[in-house]
């Protein structure tokens, strides 16, 4: 496998002095000059399609700059669209847009009996009007060896999974515009047949990109920090939901390590997101009704202090070596193939035992024995839809705790529907997701109230120094919950009438 790491140009100089890396080196390093020139037309015809023409030592190839619909996992090599493309078929005239020029040093290292090639490129990115230092580290070898060497380097050098390719950085330098995010929002599976393992790989890769691009410098005490934290938290939840969905296709424990890592990240994001919602959504609604209340102002000031503390702690973690290592571990896992083999073994075992499994009516068993991704997705969607509808019976009589359970089921059903939406043609899947989203959003208002009540306890609760203001907020939340109930019932009934489009 291959794995690409990014770091500052000055930091790679310390690799030659890293004793553990030198101790496992096999032979002498090989060094040579490196120059890559990226071309496009004056109208940026290639970039409009997410591509660029790269030239290295007289050899030209058409590469991707941005992923597009196809799979391009974080930390993986740039996808090549065409080797030695027909220039007559490309936009013209082509001219240099940006270049990277420097030196490339390759050395072979042994880890656990596996050879890993470490290639370090250090140089200058240039455009017509600007330049800046740049560096990359590429690891190539057997999977466990690559992981061990990556961890060794990460322990000594501030490296991480690159958010963009060198070409995208060169384009950004030339155009004066920041490189676009590789992925955003919910993942969509690419067209064409996919194995179950390849689908999970694509989904996790997409979501890890979303997590990484929203980490520092995005998560600060200013700017779009609130939205960045929100996007990271949703991406983590989607990733963990995906692993919950796909775990039926793998032997027990195959996904545990990466799931635990993302669970830990989610637990760090949660408190900051709760304070953000409280400060930017809950409090302003109350303040609008009581703009001159000094006791409410003091509660808001205390909440803002807690919010800043939470933001600071989160930003420190997201800037730490521990977070960079988490990104490397997840990127390595997603690109590794050992768990793909495990899924094939699990699938073979399920096929051998298909008759007993079918007798149980288990959706998980049916998904495990599926021959295609659509056959895998059908039982998953059916099971999540069925559980949600069953839990929502007599929804107008459910208490807040029970409605919280309905919200969780709605969220899980929505994530599953989004992941598999491209497997079904027509408008039915989009209508299903839209109505699920409306239900989840209305239930989320109640959940925000429950989260706010927990935060109020941290500020002293009704018996503390902010007791009067806490009472105001508590009363507002209770009244809002009462008003929201009929809307929740309406949204659930509209959703419940949806046909099972995957059947």
Short mmCIF file of C-alpha atoms in Angstrom, two decimals:
data_model
loop_
_atom_site.label_atom_id
_atom_site.label_comp_id
_atom_site.label_asym_id
_atom_site.label_seq_id
_atom_site.Cartn_x
_atom_site.Cartn_y
_atom_site.Cartn_z
CA UNK A 1 0.00 0.00 0.00
CA UNK A 2 0.93 3.65 -0.24
CA UNK A 3 0.37 6.48 2.22
CA UNK A 4 1.10 10.19 1.73
CA UNK A 5 1.88 12.53 4.62
CA UNK A 6 2.20 16.30 4.65
CA UNK A 7 4.44 18.45 6.79
CA UNK A 8 6.33 21.73 6.77
CA UNK A 9 9.39 21.88 4.53
CA UNK A 10 11.71 22.60 7.45
CA UNK A 11 10.39 19.64 9.46
CA UNK A 12 11.50 16.96 6.98
CA UNK A 13 15.13 17.84 7.67
CA UNK A 14 14.74 16.23 11.09
CA UNK A 15 13.94 12.84 9.51
CA UNK A 16 17.62 12.25 8.72
CA UNK A 17 18.36 12.68 12.43
CA UNK A 18 15.57 10.41 13.62
CA UNK A 19 17.49 7.55 15.25
CA UNK A 20 14.76 4.86 15.18
CA UNK A 21 14.24 5.50 11.47
CA UNK A 22 17.96 5.46 10.73
CA UNK A 23 18.40 2.26 12.77
CA UNK A 24 15.99 0.32 10.56
CA UNK A 25 17.27 1.72 7.25
CA UNK A 26 18.38 -0.86 4.71
CA UNK A 27 21.10 0.57 2.47
CA UNK A 28 21.96 4.12 1.50
CA UNK A 29 19.36 6.77 0.57
CA UNK A 30 19.06 7.74 -3.09
CA UNK A 31 18.56 11.40 -3.93
CA UNK A 32 17.68 13.15 -7.17
CA UNK A 33 16.25 16.44 -8.40
CA UNK A 34 12.47 16.64 -8.80
CA UNK A 35 10.50 19.01 -11.00
CA UNK A 36 6.79 18.74 -11.74
CA UNK A 37 5.03 21.29 -13.94
CA UNK A 38 1.22 21.50 -14.08
CA UNK A 39 -0.48 22.80 -17.23
CA UNK A 40 -3.94 24.07 -18.12
CA UNK A 41 -5.58 26.29 -20.71
CA UNK A 42 -6.08 30.05 -20.05
CA UNK A 43 -9.79 29.35 -19.49
CA UNK A 44 -8.92 26.64 -16.94
CA UNK A 45 -10.69 24.03 -19.04
CA UNK A 46 -9.07 21.08 -17.27
CA UNK A 47 -9.62 22.44 -13.78
CA UNK A 48 -13.30 22.91 -14.60
CA UNK A 49 -13.44 19.10 -14.72
CA UNK A 50 -11.23 18.69 -11.62
CA UNK A 51 -8.12 17.71 -13.62
CA UNK A 52 -4.66 19.00 -14.50
CA UNK A 53 -1.90 17.96 -16.95
CA UNK A 54 1.28 17.08 -15.01
CA UNK A 55 4.73 16.90 -16.64
CA UNK A 56 7.70 15.18 -15.00
CA UNK A 57 10.97 14.44 -16.79
CA UNK A 58 9.31 14.91 -20.16
CA UNK A 59 6.47 12.49 -19.40
CA UNK A 60 2.94 13.91 -19.33
CA UNK A 61 -0.14 12.50 -17.65
CA UNK A 62 -3.65 13.71 -16.91
CA UNK A 63 -4.32 13.70 -13.15
CA UNK A 64 -7.17 14.54 -10.85
CA UNK A 65 -6.89 17.64 -8.68
CA UNK A 66 -10.22 17.09 -6.92
CA UNK A 67 -11.89 13.70 -6.34
CA UNK A 68 -15.10 14.15 -8.32
CA UNK A 69 -17.54 11.25 -7.99
CA UNK A 70 -14.88 8.52 -7.95
CA UNK A 71 -13.13 7.21 -4.85
CA UNK A 72 -9.97 9.06 -3.83
CA UNK A 73 -9.11 8.17 -0.28
CA UNK A 74 -7.27 10.54 2.09
CA UNK A 75 -3.52 9.98 2.04
CA UNK A 76 -3.64 8.03 -1.23
CA UNK A 77 -1.79 8.74 -4.51
CA UNK A 78 -3.26 11.15 -7.03
CA UNK A 79 -5.59 9.27 -9.42
CA UNK A 80 -4.26 9.19 -12.98
CA UNK A 81 -6.94 9.79 -15.60
CA UNK A 82 -4.67 9.03 -18.56
CA UNK A 83 -1.00 8.24 -19.10
CA UNK A 84 0.46 10.10 -22.12
CA UNK A 85 -2.93 11.62 -23.05
CA UNK A 86 -3.76 12.81 -26.55
CA UNK A 87 -3.04 16.54 -26.29
CA UNK A 88 -5.25 17.27 -29.30
CA UNK A 89 -8.25 16.11 -27.28
CA UNK A 90 -7.50 18.52 -24.40
CA UNK A 91 -8.39 22.22 -24.09
CA UNK A 92 -5.83 24.44 -25.78
CA UNK A 93 -3.53 26.20 -25.76
CA UNK A 94 -1.95 24.54 -22.72
CA UNK A 95 0.52 26.57 -20.67
CA UNK A 96 2.34 26.12 -17.35
CA UNK A 97 0.19 27.12 -14.39
CA UNK A 98 2.35 26.09 -11.41
CA UNK A 99 5.36 23.93 -10.61
CA UNK A 100 7.12 22.13 -7.79
CA UNK A 101 10.91 22.07 -7.86
CA UNK A 102 13.24 20.51 -5.31
CA UNK A 103 14.85 17.21 -4.33
CA UNK A 104 13.47 13.76 -3.72
CA UNK A 105 15.20 11.29 -1.41
CA UNK A 106 14.17 7.63 -1.19
CA UNK A 107 15.33 5.10 1.41
CA UNK A 108 14.25 1.56 2.32
CA UNK A 109 13.49 0.64 5.94
CA UNK A 110 12.67 -2.65 7.63
CA UNK A 111 9.78 -3.02 10.07
CA UNK A 112 8.71 -6.40 11.38
CA UNK A 113 10.36 -8.12 8.44
CA UNK A 114 8.57 -5.88 5.91
CA UNK A 115 10.38 -3.46 3.63
CA UNK A 116 8.96 0.08 3.43
CA UNK A 117 10.21 2.73 1.01
CA UNK A 118 10.20 6.23 2.45
CA UNK A 119 10.31 8.97 -0.19
CA UNK A 120 10.73 12.56 0.95
CA UNK A 121 10.18 15.49 -1.42
CA UNK A 122 11.23 18.95 -0.31
CA UNK A 123 11.24 22.06 -2.45
CA UNK A 124 9.40 25.15 -3.65
CA UNK A 125 5.94 25.52 -5.14
CA UNK A 126 5.99 28.28 -7.78
CA UNK A 127 3.55 30.18 -9.91
CA UNK A 128 4.12 33.26 -12.05
CA UNK A 129 3.55 35.63 -9.16
CA UNK A 130 4.21 33.68 -5.95
CA UNK A 131 6.16 30.86 -4.34
CA UNK A 132 6.31 29.00 -1.04
CA UNK A 133 8.10 25.99 0.50
CA UNK A 134 6.39 22.60 0.34
CA UNK A 135 7.13 19.03 1.39
CA UNK A 136 5.60 15.58 1.16
CA UNK A 137 6.45 12.13 2.54
CA UNK A 138 5.34 8.98 0.69
CA UNK A 139 5.42 5.53 2.26
CA UNK A 140 5.16 2.39 0.16
CA UNK A 141 5.21 -1.26 1.24
CA UNK A 142 3.25 -3.92 3.10
CA UNK A 143 0.36 -2.57 5.15
CA UNK A 144 1.62 -3.25 8.68
CA UNK A 145 5.09 -2.00 7.80
CA UNK A 146 3.69 1.25 6.40
CA UNK A 147 1.64 1.75 9.55
CA UNK A 148 4.61 1.17 11.84
CA UNK A 149 6.88 3.57 9.93
CA UNK A 150 4.13 6.20 9.73
CA UNK A 151 3.64 6.04 13.50
CA UNK A 152 7.40 6.25 14.02
CA UNK A 153 7.63 9.40 11.89
CA UNK A 154 4.52 10.94 13.46
CA UNK A 155 6.04 10.49 16.90
CA UNK A 156 8.94 12.79 16.02
CA UNK A 157 7.78 15.08 13.19
CA UNK A 158 4.54 17.13 12.94
CA UNK A 159 3.09 15.21 10.00
CA UNK A 160 -0.52 14.64 9.07
CA UNK A 161 -2.82 13.48 6.30
CA UNK A 162 -2.68 16.11 3.50
CA UNK A 163 -5.88 18.03 2.92
CA UNK A 164 -4.94 18.69 -0.70
CA UNK A 165 -2.57 17.34 -3.34
CA UNK A 166 0.60 19.19 -4.34
CA UNK A 167 -1.10 20.06 -7.63
CA UNK A 168 -4.09 21.58 -5.80
CA UNK A 169 -1.69 23.62 -3.65
CA UNK A 170 0.08 24.80 -6.82
CA UNK A 171 -3.24 25.79 -8.39
CA UNK A 172 -4.20 27.69 -5.24
CA UNK A 173 -0.89 29.54 -5.35
CA UNK A 174 -1.40 30.45 -9.01
CA UNK A 175 -5.02 31.55 -8.70
CA UNK A 176 -4.83 33.21 -5.30
CA UNK A 177 -7.82 31.16 -4.12
CA UNK A 178 -7.73 28.55 -1.37
CA UNK A 179 -7.92 24.96 -2.56
CA UNK A 180 -11.44 23.58 -2.40
CA UNK A 181 -12.29 20.89 0.15
CA UNK A 182 -11.89 17.39 -1.25
CA UNK A 183 -15.22 16.30 0.20
CA UNK A 184 -18.12 17.91 2.07
CA UNK A 185 -21.46 16.84 3.49
CA UNK A 186 -22.92 13.35 3.23
CA UNK A 187 -21.06 10.73 1.16
CA UNK A 188 -22.54 9.38 -2.07
CA UNK A 189 -21.41 6.07 -3.49
CA UNK A 190 -19.88 6.27 -6.99
CA UNK A 191 -21.67 4.78 -9.96
CA UNK A 192 -20.91 1.22 -10.98
CA UNK A 193 -20.67 -2.05 -9.10
CA UNK A 194 -19.02 -1.89 -5.68
CA UNK A 195 -18.21 -4.58 -3.16
CA UNK A 196 -19.51 -4.10 0.38
CA UNK A 197 -15.98 -3.42 1.62
CA UNK A 198 -15.29 -0.91 -1.17
CA UNK A 199 -18.51 0.94 -0.29
CA UNK A 200 -17.47 1.26 3.36
CA UNK A 201 -13.99 2.33 2.28
CA UNK A 202 -15.46 5.10 0.10
CA UNK A 203 -17.82 6.30 2.82
CA UNK A 204 -15.18 6.40 5.58
CA UNK A 205 -12.67 8.10 3.28
CA UNK A 206 -15.15 10.82 2.36
CA UNK A 207 -16.09 11.45 5.99
CA UNK A 208 -12.49 11.51 7.20
CA UNK A 209 -11.81 14.22 4.63
CA UNK A 210 -14.72 16.22 6.10
CA UNK A 211 -13.29 15.81 9.61
CA UNK A 212 -9.78 16.85 8.61
CA UNK A 213 -10.74 19.89 6.54
CA UNK A 214 -12.81 21.28 9.41
CA UNK A 215 -10.06 20.88 12.00
CA UNK A 216 -7.58 23.73 12.73
CA UNK A 217 -7.19 26.35 11.55
CA UNK A 218 -10.97 26.22 11.01
CA UNK A 219 -11.76 25.44 14.67
CA UNK A 220 -10.81 28.63 16.47
CA UNK A 221 -12.56 31.05 18.75
CA UNK A 222 -13.64 33.15 15.78
CA UNK A 223 -14.75 32.84 12.17
CA UNK A 224 -16.75 29.75 11.27
CA UNK A 225 -15.67 27.70 14.29
CA UNK A 226 -19.26 26.84 15.19
CA UNK A 227 -20.03 25.43 11.75
CA UNK A 228 -16.67 23.62 11.60
CA UNK A 229 -17.36 21.81 14.89
CA UNK A 230 -20.87 20.95 13.68
CA UNK A 231 -19.59 19.48 10.41
CA UNK A 232 -16.92 17.45 12.19
CA UNK A 233 -19.41 16.07 14.70
CA UNK A 234 -21.91 15.09 12.00
CA UNK A 235 -19.13 13.46 9.95
CA UNK A 236 -18.01 11.42 12.97
CA UNK A 237 -21.59 10.34 13.66
CA UNK A 238 -22.10 9.34 10.03
CA UNK A 239 -18.85 7.37 10.04
CA UNK A 240 -19.77 5.50 13.22
CA UNK A 241 -23.25 4.85 11.85
CA UNK A 242 -21.66 3.44 8.68
CA UNK A 243 -19.55 1.06 10.73
CA UNK A 244 -22.64 -0.01 12.65
CA UNK A 245 -24.40 -0.70 9.34
CA UNK A 246 -21.52 -2.58 7.73
CA UNK A 247 -20.28 -4.53 10.75
CA UNK A 248 -22.57 -7.44 9.77
CA UNK A 249 -20.30 -8.04 6.77
CA UNK A 250 -17.14 -8.48 8.86
CA UNK A 251 -15.88 -10.82 11.57
CA UNK A 252 -16.37 -9.51 15.09
CA UNK A 253 -13.89 -6.78 16.02
CA UNK A 254 -12.67 -5.94 12.50
CA UNK A 255 -13.84 -2.32 12.78
CA UNK A 256 -13.42 -1.85 16.54
CA UNK A 257 -10.14 0.10 16.56
CA UNK A 258 -11.22 2.79 14.10
CA UNK A 259 -14.68 2.97 15.68
CA UNK A 260 -13.15 3.52 19.13
CA UNK A 261 -10.89 6.26 17.76
CA UNK A 262 -13.85 8.09 16.21
CA UNK A 263 -15.93 7.58 19.36
CA UNK A 264 -13.22 9.34 21.37
CA UNK A 265 -13.15 12.21 18.86
CA UNK A 266 -16.94 12.49 19.03
CA UNK A 267 -16.84 12.70 22.81
CA UNK A 268 -14.46 15.67 22.52
CA UNK A 269 -16.60 17.46 19.93
CA UNK A 270 -19.90 16.96 21.79
CA UNK A 271 -19.51 19.43 24.68
CA UNK A 272 -18.36 22.27 22.43
CA UNK A 273 -21.23 21.67 20.02
CA UNK A 274 -23.73 21.68 22.92
CA UNK A 275 -22.42 25.02 24.21
CA UNK A 276 -22.50 26.45 20.67
CA UNK A 277 -26.15 25.50 20.21
CA UNK A 278 -27.02 26.87 23.65
CA UNK A 279 -25.24 30.18 22.99
CA UNK A 280 -26.25 30.74 19.37
CA UNK A 281 -29.73 29.19 19.13
CA UNK A 282 -31.36 28.71 22.55
CA UNK A 283 -30.30 31.87 24.38
CA UNK A 284 -31.00 34.40 21.57
CA UNK A 285 -34.63 33.25 21.40
CA UNK A 286 -35.08 33.96 25.12
CA UNK A 287 -33.09 37.19 25.00
CA UNK A 288 -35.40 38.50 22.30
CA UNK A 289 -38.31 38.31 24.75
CA UNK A 290 -36.35 39.72 27.74
CA UNK A 291 -33.66 42.01 26.30
CA UNK A 292 -33.20 44.10 29.48
CA UNK A 293 -33.05 41.34 32.11
CA UNK A 294 -29.72 41.69 33.96
CA UNK A 295 -29.95 38.27 35.62
CA UNK A 296 -30.35 36.62 32.24
CA UNK A 297 -27.35 38.61 30.97
CA UNK A 298 -25.20 37.28 33.83
CA UNK A 299 -26.22 33.71 33.00
CA UNK A 300 -25.34 34.30 29.35
CA UNK A 301 -21.92 35.67 30.34
CA UNK A 302 -21.25 32.61 32.51
CA UNK A 303 -22.33 30.32 29.66
CA UNK A 304 -20.06 32.15 27.24
CA UNK A 305 -17.08 31.64 29.56
CA UNK A 306 -17.81 27.89 29.69
CA UNK A 307 -18.16 27.88 25.92
CA UNK A 308 -14.78 29.54 25.41
CA UNK A 309 -13.15 27.06 27.79
CA UNK A 310 -14.65 24.16 25.84
CA UNK A 311 -13.59 25.68 22.50
CA UNK A 312 -10.07 26.20 23.78
CA UNK A 313 -9.73 22.63 25.01
CA UNK A 314 -11.04 21.27 21.72
CA UNK A 315 -8.78 23.50 19.61
CA UNK A 316 -5.75 22.38 21.66
CA UNK A 317 -6.60 18.73 21.04
CA UNK A 318 -7.22 19.25 17.31
CA UNK A 319 -3.80 20.91 17.02
CA UNK A 320 -2.06 18.11 18.90
CA UNK A 321 0.07 15.21 17.74
CA UNK A 322 -2.63 12.86 19.09
CA UNK A 323 -5.20 14.19 16.62
CA UNK A 324 -2.75 14.08 13.72
CA UNK A 325 -1.99 10.46 14.59
CA UNK A 326 -5.72 9.67 14.72
CA UNK A 327 -6.05 11.05 11.18
CA UNK A 328 -3.11 8.93 10.00
CA UNK A 329 -4.48 5.79 11.65
CA UNK A 330 -7.93 6.20 10.08
CA UNK A 331 -6.48 7.05 6.65
CA UNK A 332 -4.24 3.97 6.85
CA UNK A 333 -7.12 1.72 7.91
CA UNK A 334 -9.41 2.96 5.14
CA UNK A 335 -6.77 2.31 2.48
CA UNK A 336 -5.67 -1.05 3.89
CA UNK A 337 -6.96 -4.27 2.31
CA UNK A 338 -6.73 -6.78 5.17
CA UNK A 339 -10.28 -6.09 6.32
CA UNK A 340 -11.57 -6.48 2.73
CA UNK A 341 -10.32 -10.06 2.83
CA UNK A 342 -12.03 -10.49 6.18
CA UNK A 343 -15.33 -9.37 4.64
CA UNK A 344 -14.98 -11.92 1.85
CA UNK A 345 -14.40 -14.68 4.41
CA UNK A 346 -17.42 -13.50 6.41
CA UNK A 347 -19.49 -13.46 3.21
CA UNK A 348 -18.46 -17.02 2.31
CA UNK A 349 -19.39 -18.24 5.78
CA UNK A 350 -22.76 -16.49 5.53
CA UNK A 351 -23.48 -18.10 2.14
CA UNK A 352 -22.73 -21.55 3.60
CA UNK A 353 -25.13 -20.89 6.47
CA UNK A 354 -27.74 -18.95 4.51
CA UNK A 355 -30.69 -21.29 5.11
CA UNK A 356 -30.53 -21.14 8.94
CA UNK A 357 -29.98 -17.38 8.83
CA UNK A 358 -32.96 -16.83 6.56
CA UNK A 359 -35.14 -18.80 8.94
CA UNK A 360 -34.39 -16.33 11.71
CA UNK A 361 -35.47 -13.39 9.57
CA UNK A 362 -32.43 -11.42 10.76
CA UNK A 363 -31.70 -8.37 8.65
CA UNK A 364 -28.05 -8.52 9.70
CA UNK A 365 -27.73 -12.11 8.56
CA UNK A 366 -29.42 -11.36 5.25
CA UNK A 367 -27.08 -8.41 4.69
CA UNK A 368 -24.01 -10.49 5.48
CA UNK A 369 -24.92 -13.12 2.90
CA UNK A 370 -25.75 -10.56 0.20
CA UNK A 371 -24.18 -11.06 -3.20
CA UNK A 372 -24.38 -7.37 -4.19
CA UNK A 373 -24.29 -4.04 -2.41
CA UNK A 374 -27.99 -3.46 -3.21
CA UNK A 375 -28.83 -6.82 -1.64
CA UNK A 376 -26.80 -5.80 1.40
CA UNK A 377 -28.49 -2.39 1.63
CA UNK A 378 -32.08 -3.63 1.36
CA UNK A 379 -32.26 -5.51 4.69
CA UNK A 380 -30.42 -2.67 6.45
CA UNK A 381 -32.90 -0.05 5.23
CA UNK A 382 -35.83 -2.33 6.00
CA UNK A 383 -34.62 -3.00 9.53
CA UNK A 384 -34.00 0.67 10.36
CA UNK A 385 -37.31 1.78 8.85
CA UNK A 386 -39.19 -0.94 10.72
CA UNK A 387 -37.59 -0.13 14.08
CA UNK A 388 -38.34 3.56 13.70
CA UNK A 389 -41.99 3.02 12.76
CA UNK A 390 -42.44 0.53 15.60
CA UNK A 391 -40.85 2.82 18.17
CA UNK A 392 -43.01 5.73 17.04
CA UNK A 393 -46.36 4.03 17.60
CA UNK A 394 -48.62 6.31 19.66
CA UNK A 395 -46.00 9.04 19.29
CA UNK A 396 -48.34 11.70 20.64
CA UNK A 397 -48.29 9.95 24.05
CA UNK A 398 -44.52 9.40 24.35
CA UNK A 399 -42.51 11.21 27.02
CA UNK A 400 -39.31 13.17 26.31
CA UNK A 401 -37.04 10.17 26.98
CA UNK A 402 -38.99 7.98 24.56
CA UNK A 403 -38.98 10.73 21.92
CA UNK A 404 -35.21 10.91 22.30
CA UNK A 405 -35.10 7.23 21.33
CA UNK A 406 -37.27 7.97 18.29
CA UNK A 407 -34.84 10.74 17.29
CA UNK A 408 -31.89 8.37 17.46
CA UNK A 409 -33.72 5.83 15.30
CA UNK A 410 -34.63 8.56 12.81
CA UNK A 411 -31.02 9.69 12.62
CA UNK A 412 -29.77 6.13 12.01
CA UNK A 413 -32.41 5.52 9.34
CA UNK A 414 -31.53 8.80 7.61
CA UNK A 415 -27.79 8.10 7.58
CA UNK A 416 -28.42 4.67 6.06
CA UNK A 417 -30.76 6.11 3.42
CA UNK A 418 -28.22 8.79 2.51
CA UNK A 419 -25.40 6.27 2.17
CA UNK A 420 -27.36 4.03 -0.18
CA UNK A 421 -29.34 6.72 -2.04
CA UNK A 422 -27.44 6.25 -5.32
CA UNK A 423 -28.44 2.58 -5.49
CA UNK A 424 -32.03 3.53 -6.34
CA UNK A 425 -33.31 5.63 -9.23
CA UNK A 426 -36.21 8.05 -9.04
CA UNK A 427 -37.50 10.53 -6.49
CA UNK A 428 -38.72 8.09 -3.85
CA UNK A 429 -35.39 7.85 -1.99
CA UNK A 430 -34.96 11.64 -1.92
CA UNK A 431 -38.51 12.11 -0.64
CA UNK A 432 -37.84 9.49 2.03
CA UNK A 433 -34.69 11.30 3.18
CA UNK A 434 -36.39 14.70 3.09
CA UNK A 435 -39.25 13.57 5.32
CA UNK A 436 -36.84 11.77 7.65
CA UNK A 437 -34.81 14.98 7.93
CA UNK A 438 -37.92 16.99 8.84
CA UNK A 439 -38.80 14.50 11.58
CA UNK A 440 -35.24 14.44 12.90
CA UNK A 441 -35.04 18.24 12.91
CA UNK A 442 -38.24 18.63 14.93
CA UNK A 443 -37.21 15.95 17.39
CA UNK A 444 -33.84 17.69 17.59
CA UNK A 445 -35.47 20.75 19.12
CA UNK A 446 -36.50 18.60 22.10
CA UNK A 447 -33.02 17.13 22.29
CA UNK A 448 -31.48 20.61 22.29
CA UNK A 449 -33.71 21.38 25.26
CA UNK A 450 -32.49 18.30 27.12
CA UNK A 451 -28.87 19.22 26.37
CA UNK A 452 -29.50 22.78 27.54
CA UNK A 453 -30.95 21.49 30.82
CA UNK A 454 -27.73 19.54 31.38
CA UNK A 455 -25.64 22.66 30.70
CA UNK A 456 -27.78 24.69 33.11
CA UNK A 457 -26.89 22.22 35.87
CA UNK A 458 -23.22 22.95 35.16
CA UNK A 459 -24.00 26.64 35.67
CA UNK A 460 -25.45 25.97 39.13
CA UNK A 461 -28.96 24.75 38.38
CA UNK A 462 -32.13 26.26 39.90
CA UNK A 463 -30.57 26.43 43.38
CA UNK A 464 -27.36 28.18 42.26
CA UNK A 465 -26.41 31.84 41.89
CA UNK A 466 -28.16 31.97 38.51
CA UNK A 467 -31.30 30.27 39.82
CA UNK A 468 -33.75 32.91 38.53
CA UNK A 469 -32.28 32.94 35.02
CA UNK A 470 -32.08 29.15 34.98
CA UNK A 471 -35.80 29.12 35.77
CA UNK A 472 -36.48 31.45 32.84
CA UNK A 473 -34.59 29.24 30.44
CA UNK A 474 -36.17 26.06 31.83
CA UNK A 475 -39.64 27.51 31.42
CA UNK A 476 -38.91 28.60 27.87
CA UNK A 477 -37.64 25.12 26.97
CA UNK A 478 -40.71 23.46 28.46
CA UNK A 479 -43.07 25.77 26.56
CA UNK A 480 -41.19 25.20 23.31
CA UNK A 481 -41.41 21.43 23.79
CA UNK A 482 -45.19 21.67 24.18
CA UNK A 483 -45.49 23.73 20.98
CA UNK A 484 -43.27 21.32 19.07
CA UNK A 485 -45.19 18.13 19.87
CA UNK A 486 -47.96 18.52 17.25
CA UNK A 487 -45.33 19.27 14.59
CA UNK A 488 -43.43 16.11 15.57
CA UNK A 489 -46.58 14.00 15.29
CA UNK A 490 -47.34 15.51 11.87
CA UNK A 491 -43.80 14.88 10.61
CA UNK A 492 -43.88 11.28 11.84
CA UNK A 493 -47.21 10.56 10.15
CA UNK A 494 -45.96 11.99 6.87
CA UNK A 495 -42.86 9.82 7.11
CA UNK A 496 -44.75 6.68 8.19
CA UNK A 497 -46.85 6.76 5.03
CA UNK A 498 -43.72 6.54 2.84
CA UNK A 499 -43.47 3.30 0.83
CA UNK A 500 -40.42 1.07 1.24
CA UNK A 501 -38.85 2.11 -2.07
CA UNK A 502 -35.99 -0.40 -1.69
CA UNK A 503 -38.32 -3.43 -1.61
#
